[in-house]
């Protein structure tokens, strides 16, 4: 029988009543003839509560025990979902990650899935079980210890199962009804997209549109898993939500399909560093070792052998970045006159696969911002994305103006 993966996020399993509603949706797909793999998150708020327990008990916690505690929320919902389905006469069984097994690396609290062994679940399907309820977000390390996949990791569990079982589709039930052209909370003209390409979703996810864990989109792209994001609070239908799919499955695409933003960006400038071979390596090596996620980088032209180097990173990594750079300076590896951190910036990005074949997108974006009197501090581009850093106070204005400029509210 064809397999469908259905993932229910925390708000969709927040109460026994909602678990029952979710189970009914599963029942509908079972009745259509699918064997269903249900991936569940912990009940809303539960994972945060567990993380809080760990922090309070042991601020410098052992990551293995963090995983032992934090993975437990999903165990509860998996068992409850299986029981609910059984009450509805749907043959169902729950599975924790290690029971499947979902084999992961041993990078506790941010492990990656290496392999899913489908045999146990397949054998049960063959015996007549119709639903395998799997605890999301967790797996087992080569050492046999429980691991977790990073916050939001159940999305990745779901996609990995869809790939391993060659599922027809992977439906991600959440509290929003799809992927929007931008955040509806800051732009009331935001429009729900029927389809979006993997590459675009990847940019949007990593740019702060928090609907899906980035890793899950990467996996879906690699294994060409059709991924659908939809609300568990809406009527059930085959076309609801947004389909995240390969570019070829999208008939028509605008040049820009989404405007994303990220509030917590910081801009750091090293003033007057010696411009010599190896200087970038000497700066960004220590930053990477300190775990700083550098995003945009610009190096100014140099004057008399010295230049300014500017980069952006998440605001909460500024202190770590400062320490890494001052330490490198103390070791004599780099030499700068000043280190300036600007934490009042935001990143705004226009994303669209159509950019590959159309010119003038950057010009239109810059003109739009200039018409609003918004100064651009840093620019970065990729094949399908243009990002700018601007003063944070203009962020919402910029998003709205760009949404208008690229005619994102109009359909067709
Ligand atoms: N419960 C985990 C979290 O809150 C994993 C997930 O729901 O995706 O991050
Ligand atoms: Mg989530």
PDB file of N, CA, C and O and ligand atoms in Angstrom, residues 7 9-10 41 151-153 155 174 210-213, ligand 2:
ATOM      1  N   UNK A   7       2.899  14.738   9.731  1.00  0.00           N
ATOM      2  CA  UNK A   7       3.575  15.223  10.943  1.00  0.00           C
ATOM      3  C   UNK A   7       2.704  16.260  11.647  1.00  0.00           C
ATOM      4  O   UNK A   7       2.180  17.167  11.004  1.00  0.00           O
ATOM      5  N   UNK A   9       2.662  19.108  14.544  1.00  0.00           N
ATOM      6  CA  UNK A   9       3.479  19.956  15.403  1.00  0.00           C
ATOM      7  C   UNK A   9       2.837  20.141  16.773  1.00  0.00           C
ATOM      8  O   UNK A   9       1.714  19.692  17.022  1.00  0.00           O
ATOM      9  N   UNK A  10       3.553  20.814  17.648  1.00  0.00           N
ATOM     10  CA  UNK A  10       3.147  20.960  19.047  1.00  0.00           C
ATOM     11  C   UNK A  10       1.737  21.508  19.250  1.00  0.00           C
ATOM     12  O   UNK A  10       0.983  20.992  20.085  1.00  0.00           O
ATOM     13  N   UNK A  41       5.260  15.825  17.404  1.00  0.00           N
ATOM     14  CA  UNK A  41       6.057  16.690  18.277  1.00  0.00           C
ATOM     15  C   UNK A  41       5.554  16.498  19.705  1.00  0.00           C
ATOM     16  O   UNK A  41       4.539  15.844  19.930  1.00  0.00           O
ATOM     17  N   UNK A 151      16.140  22.054  17.789  1.00  0.00           N
ATOM     18  CA  UNK A 151      14.761  22.539  17.905  1.00  0.00           C
ATOM     19  C   UNK A 151      14.070  22.531  16.543  1.00  0.00           C
ATOM     20  O   UNK A 151      14.674  22.878  15.537  1.00  0.00           O
ATOM     21  N   UNK A 152      12.831  22.099  16.560  1.00  0.00           N
ATOM     22  CA  UNK A 152      12.095  21.990  15.301  1.00  0.00           C
ATOM     23  C   UNK A 152      12.401  20.702  14.550  1.00  0.00           C
ATOM     24  O   UNK A 152      11.968  20.506  13.418  1.00  0.00           O
ATOM     25  N   UNK A 153      13.133  19.801  15.201  1.00  0.00           N
ATOM     26  CA  UNK A 153      13.660  18.618  14.521  1.00  0.00           C
ATOM     27  C   UNK A 153      12.635  17.600  14.042  1.00  0.00           C
ATOM     28  O   UNK A 153      12.952  16.759  13.194  1.00  0.00           O
ATOM     29  N   UNK A 155      10.271  18.063  12.083  1.00  0.00           N
ATOM     30  CA  UNK A 155      10.095  18.259  10.636  1.00  0.00           C
ATOM     31  C   UNK A 155      11.090  17.378   9.886  1.00  0.00           C
ATOM     32  O   UNK A 155      10.758  16.745   8.878  1.00  0.00           O
ATOM     33  N   UNK A 174       0.548  22.149  10.915  1.00  0.00           N
ATOM     34  CA  UNK A 174       1.076  23.136  11.847  1.00  0.00           C
ATOM     35  C   UNK A 174      -0.025  24.134  12.189  1.00  0.00           C
ATOM     36  O   UNK A 174      -1.207  23.854  11.950  1.00  0.00           O
ATOM     37  N   UNK A 210      10.008  30.769  10.058  1.00  0.00           N
ATOM     38  CA  UNK A 210      10.243  29.599  10.907  1.00  0.00           C
ATOM     39  C   UNK A 210       9.271  28.434  10.704  1.00  0.00           C
ATOM     40  O   UNK A 210       9.089  27.625  11.604  1.00  0.00           O
ATOM     41  N   UNK A 211       8.663  28.332   9.548  1.00  0.00           N
ATOM     42  CA  UNK A 211       7.667  27.275   9.380  1.00  0.00           C
ATOM     43  C   UNK A 211       8.287  25.885   9.425  1.00  0.00           C
ATOM     44  O   UNK A 211       7.727  24.960   9.999  1.00  0.00           O
ATOM     45  N   UNK A 212       9.432  25.711   8.795  1.00  0.00           N
ATOM     46  CA  UNK A 212      10.053  24.387   8.723  1.00  0.00           C
ATOM     47  C   UNK A 212      11.499  24.458   9.208  1.00  0.00           C
ATOM     48  O   UNK A 212      12.184  25.455   8.962  1.00  0.00           O
ATOM     49  N   UNK A 213      11.967  23.390   9.833  1.00  0.00           N
ATOM     50  CA  UNK A 213      13.385  23.354  10.175  1.00  0.00           C
ATOM     51  C   UNK A 213      14.186  23.301   8.862  1.00  0.00           C
ATOM     52  O   UNK A 213      13.871  22.522   7.959  1.00  0.00           O
TER      53      UNK A 213
HETATM   54 MG1  LIG B   2       8.112  23.517  14.150  1.00  0.00          MG
END
